[in-house]
Amino acid sequence: MENRQNPHAVIDGFSVRRTIHIDAPPEKVWRTVTEPELISQWFGQIVLDRVGAGALGTIGWPGERRVPIRVETFDPPTTVSYRWCNEEDPLPETVDEQRSTVFTFTLEAASAGTRLTVVETGFERTGDPDQLMADHRGGWDEELDKLVVLLEGNS
């Protein structure tokens, strides 16, 4: 396996963006960003009521509250987006359109693997956009690095 350092996430306006290369085929990456049991291996523990646009559920990390999440778009095998609530208090029972952000994964076939871009938008609607964007920039660095290790270690 080639030792490649993917670039870090960046803040661009009111969005956070990161593009990485993964030495795995797009089909495998697609499954790992859309199937709850695979997402839970590298990201938060996610539970969805079904697969596809409109699916509802929760996502959370050990020791933290579970937040509501909804699949916004589902266009196999290239684009999937999720809307989730990020405001601390009060945490809504369901996805709140006014207090949520959307993260979108876009997959493209690339030489020897897949180019994956995540863009998270909607921070301007949150109570502390600068802090939340900084937190999520670091989060996308950490979580997508785990995705690379998972997929390249099992290619």
mmCIF file of C-alpha atoms in Angstrom:
data_model
loop_
_atom_site.group_PDB
_atom_site.id
_atom_site.type_symbol
_atom_site.label_atom_id
_atom_site.label_comp_id
_atom_site.label_asym_id
_atom_site.label_seq_id
_atom_site.Cartn_x
_atom_site.Cartn_y
_atom_site.Cartn_z
ATOM 1 C CA MET A 1 0.000 0.000 0.000
ATOM 2 C CA GLU A 2 1.322 3.418 -0.940
ATOM 3 C CA ASN A 3 1.969 5.698 2.029
ATOM 4 C CA ARG A 4 -0.054 8.747 1.038
ATOM 5 C CA GLN A 5 -0.959 11.729 3.192
ATOM 6 C CA ASN A 6 -4.398 13.030 2.271
ATOM 7 C CA PRO A 7 -4.917 16.779 2.667
ATOM 8 C CA HIS A 8 -6.756 18.090 5.718
ATOM 9 C CA ALA A 9 -10.296 19.462 5.698
ATOM 10 C CA VAL A 10 -10.695 23.175 5.032
ATOM 11 C CA ILE A 11 -13.274 25.769 5.950
ATOM 12 C CA ASP A 12 -14.675 27.579 2.929
ATOM 13 C CA GLY A 13 -17.270 30.226 3.767
ATOM 14 C CA PHE A 14 -19.871 28.421 5.851
ATOM 15 C CA SER A 15 -18.838 24.949 4.729
ATOM 16 C CA VAL A 16 -16.224 22.345 5.573
ATOM 17 C CA ARG A 17 -14.662 20.357 2.710
ATOM 18 C CA ARG A 18 -12.201 17.499 2.426
ATOM 19 C CA THR A 19 -11.136 15.442 -0.584
ATOM 20 C CA ILE A 20 -9.165 12.241 -0.110
ATOM 21 C CA HIS A 21 -7.912 9.340 -2.182
ATOM 22 C CA ILE A 22 -8.710 5.784 -1.086
ATOM 23 C CA ASP A 23 -7.010 2.724 -2.585
ATOM 24 C CA ALA A 24 -10.301 0.835 -2.903
ATOM 25 C CA PRO A 25 -12.855 0.564 -5.712
ATOM 26 C CA PRO A 26 -15.778 3.020 -5.742
ATOM 27 C CA GLU A 27 -18.301 0.227 -5.113
ATOM 28 C CA LYS A 28 -16.591 -0.697 -1.847
ATOM 29 C CA VAL A 29 -16.324 2.941 -0.749
ATOM 30 C CA TRP A 30 -20.007 3.467 -1.618
ATOM 31 C CA ARG A 31 -21.092 0.600 0.628
ATOM 32 C CA THR A 32 -18.907 1.921 3.441
ATOM 33 C CA VAL A 33 -20.494 5.399 3.368
ATOM 34 C CA THR A 34 -24.105 4.198 2.946
ATOM 35 C CA GLU A 35 -24.620 0.932 4.851
ATOM 36 C CA PRO A 36 -25.161 1.536 8.591
ATOM 37 C CA GLU A 37 -23.199 -1.514 9.766
ATOM 38 C CA LEU A 38 -20.196 -0.375 7.692
ATOM 39 C CA ILE A 39 -20.521 3.335 8.569
ATOM 40 C CA SER A 40 -20.445 2.317 12.227
ATOM 41 C CA GLN A 41 -17.003 0.730 11.715
ATOM 42 C CA TRP A 42 -15.306 4.074 10.977
ATOM 43 C CA PHE A 43 -17.731 6.885 11.855
ATOM 44 C CA GLY A 44 -20.365 7.190 14.570
ATOM 45 C CA GLN A 45 -22.703 4.386 15.504
ATOM 46 C CA ILE A 46 -25.577 4.939 13.075
ATOM 47 C CA VAL A 47 -29.015 3.376 13.069
ATOM 48 C CA LEU A 48 -31.360 3.991 10.124
ATOM 49 C CA ASP A 49 -34.880 2.715 9.574
ATOM 50 C CA ARG A 50 -34.008 1.779 5.981
ATOM 51 C CA VAL A 51 -31.513 2.492 3.192
ATOM 52 C CA GLY A 52 -32.120 5.342 0.762
ATOM 53 C CA ALA A 53 -33.407 8.908 0.589
ATOM 54 C CA GLY A 54 -35.732 9.780 3.443
ATOM 55 C CA ALA A 55 -34.284 7.205 5.840
ATOM 56 C CA LEU A 56 -34.428 8.360 9.468
ATOM 57 C CA GLY A 57 -32.309 7.431 12.437
ATOM 58 C CA THR A 58 -29.674 8.500 14.909
ATOM 59 C CA ILE A 59 -25.899 8.724 15.069
ATOM 60 C CA GLY A 60 -23.673 8.940 18.116
ATOM 61 C CA TRP A 61 -20.264 8.257 19.587
ATOM 62 C CA PRO A 62 -19.426 6.512 22.873
ATOM 63 C CA GLY A 63 -20.155 8.757 25.832
ATOM 64 C CA GLU A 64 -22.105 11.279 23.742
ATOM 65 C CA ARG A 65 -25.776 11.843 23.002
ATOM 66 C CA ARG A 66 -27.263 10.328 19.882
ATOM 67 C CA VAL A 67 -28.395 12.959 17.398
ATOM 68 C CA PRO A 68 -31.141 12.661 14.797
ATOM 69 C CA ILE A 69 -30.037 12.077 11.204
ATOM 70 C CA ARG A 70 -31.852 11.790 7.859
ATOM 71 C CA VAL A 71 -30.654 10.665 4.432
ATOM 72 C CA GLU A 72 -31.318 13.632 2.137
ATOM 73 C CA THR A 73 -30.093 12.326 -1.228
ATOM 74 C CA PHE A 74 -29.164 8.846 -2.364
ATOM 75 C CA ASP A 75 -27.780 8.566 -5.900
ATOM 76 C CA PRO A 76 -25.828 5.288 -6.199
ATOM 77 C CA PRO A 77 -22.960 4.963 -6.635
ATOM 78 C CA THR A 78 -21.814 8.588 -6.628
ATOM 79 C CA THR A 79 -23.632 10.829 -4.122
ATOM 80 C CA VAL A 80 -25.223 10.482 -0.707
ATOM 81 C CA SER A 81 -26.037 13.246 1.747
ATOM 82 C CA TYR A 82 -27.116 13.239 5.371
ATOM 83 C CA ARG A 83 -28.792 15.973 7.436
ATOM 84 C CA TRP A 84 -28.015 15.948 11.149
ATOM 85 C CA CYS A 85 -28.611 18.181 14.128
ATOM 86 C CA ASN A 86 -25.566 19.787 15.682
ATOM 87 C CA GLU A 87 -26.818 22.328 18.182
ATOM 88 C CA GLU A 88 -26.077 21.311 21.744
ATOM 89 C CA ASP A 89 -29.251 22.349 23.543
ATOM 90 C CA PRO A 90 -31.950 21.551 23.346
ATOM 91 C CA LEU A 91 -31.315 18.488 21.189
ATOM 92 C CA PRO A 92 -34.425 17.860 19.074
ATOM 93 C CA GLU A 93 -36.114 14.472 18.860
ATOM 94 C CA THR A 94 -36.145 14.637 15.040
ATOM 95 C CA VAL A 95 -34.093 16.446 12.416
ATOM 96 C CA ASP A 96 -34.716 20.179 12.775
ATOM 97 C CA GLU A 97 -34.393 21.920 9.404
ATOM 98 C CA GLN A 98 -33.477 25.218 11.084
ATOM 99 C CA ARG A 99 -30.708 23.823 13.286
ATOM 100 C CA SER A 100 -29.008 21.216 11.150
ATOM 101 C CA THR A 101 -26.186 20.840 8.685
ATOM 102 C CA VAL A 102 -25.906 18.575 5.642
ATOM 103 C CA PHE A 103 -22.854 16.541 4.733
ATOM 104 C CA THR A 104 -22.526 15.112 1.239
ATOM 105 C CA PHE A 105 -20.179 12.379 0.066
ATOM 106 C CA THR A 106 -19.278 12.439 -3.625
ATOM 107 C CA LEU A 107 -17.358 9.509 -5.084
ATOM 108 C CA GLU A 108 -15.355 9.476 -8.312
ATOM 109 C CA ALA A 109 -13.313 6.666 -9.805
ATOM 110 C CA ALA A 110 -9.638 7.629 -9.758
ATOM 111 C CA SER A 111 -6.422 5.895 -10.680
ATOM 112 C CA ALA A 112 -5.946 2.970 -8.318
ATOM 113 C CA GLY A 113 -9.061 3.706 -6.305
ATOM 114 C CA THR A 114 -11.609 6.362 -5.416
ATOM 115 C CA ARG A 115 -11.595 10.112 -4.879
ATOM 116 C CA LEU A 116 -14.011 10.882 -2.043
ATOM 117 C CA THR A 117 -15.102 14.426 -1.265
ATOM 118 C CA VAL A 118 -17.175 15.377 1.757
ATOM 119 C CA VAL A 119 -18.747 18.834 1.975
ATOM 120 C CA GLU A 120 -20.725 19.872 5.027
ATOM 121 C CA THR A 121 -22.928 22.962 4.669
ATOM 122 C CA GLY A 122 -25.484 24.909 6.682
ATOM 123 C CA PHE A 123 -23.258 26.165 9.493
ATOM 124 C CA GLU A 124 -24.626 29.701 9.071
ATOM 125 C CA ARG A 125 -27.863 28.486 10.693
ATOM 126 C CA THR A 126 -26.123 27.279 13.848
ATOM 127 C CA GLY A 127 -25.632 29.197 17.087
ATOM 128 C CA ASP A 128 -21.806 29.301 16.879
ATOM 129 C CA PRO A 129 -20.769 28.691 13.267
ATOM 130 C CA ASP A 130 -17.044 29.348 13.750
ATOM 131 C CA GLN A 131 -16.694 26.905 16.640
ATOM 132 C CA LEU A 132 -18.837 24.247 15.003
ATOM 133 C CA MET A 133 -16.945 24.491 11.694
ATOM 134 C CA ALA A 134 -13.612 24.189 13.532
ATOM 135 C CA ASP A 135 -14.881 21.144 15.436
ATOM 136 C CA HIS A 136 -16.202 19.500 12.274
ATOM 137 C CA ARG A 137 -13.035 20.276 10.298
ATOM 138 C CA GLY A 138 -11.086 18.280 12.878
ATOM 139 C CA GLY A 139 -13.775 15.624 12.964
ATOM 140 C CA TRP A 140 -13.674 15.059 9.214
ATOM 141 C CA ASP A 141 -9.884 14.743 9.365
ATOM 142 C CA GLU A 142 -10.119 12.092 12.088
ATOM 143 C CA GLU A 143 -13.104 10.169 10.733
ATOM 144 C CA LEU A 144 -12.014 10.051 7.081
ATOM 145 C CA ASP A 145 -8.521 8.955 8.126
ATOM 146 C CA LYS A 146 -10.221 6.009 9.895
ATOM 147 C CA LEU A 147 -12.171 5.275 6.699
ATOM 148 C CA VAL A 148 -8.919 5.125 4.689
ATOM 149 C CA VAL A 149 -7.324 2.750 7.190
ATOM 150 C CA LEU A 150 -10.417 0.521 7.211
ATOM 151 C CA LEU A 151 -10.695 0.291 3.424
ATOM 152 C CA GLU A 152 -7.042 0.162 2.498
ATOM 153 C CA GLY A 153 -6.340 -2.382 5.195
ATOM 154 C CA ASN A 154 -9.061 -4.650 3.772
ATOM 155 C CA SER A 155 -8.713 -4.015 0.022
#
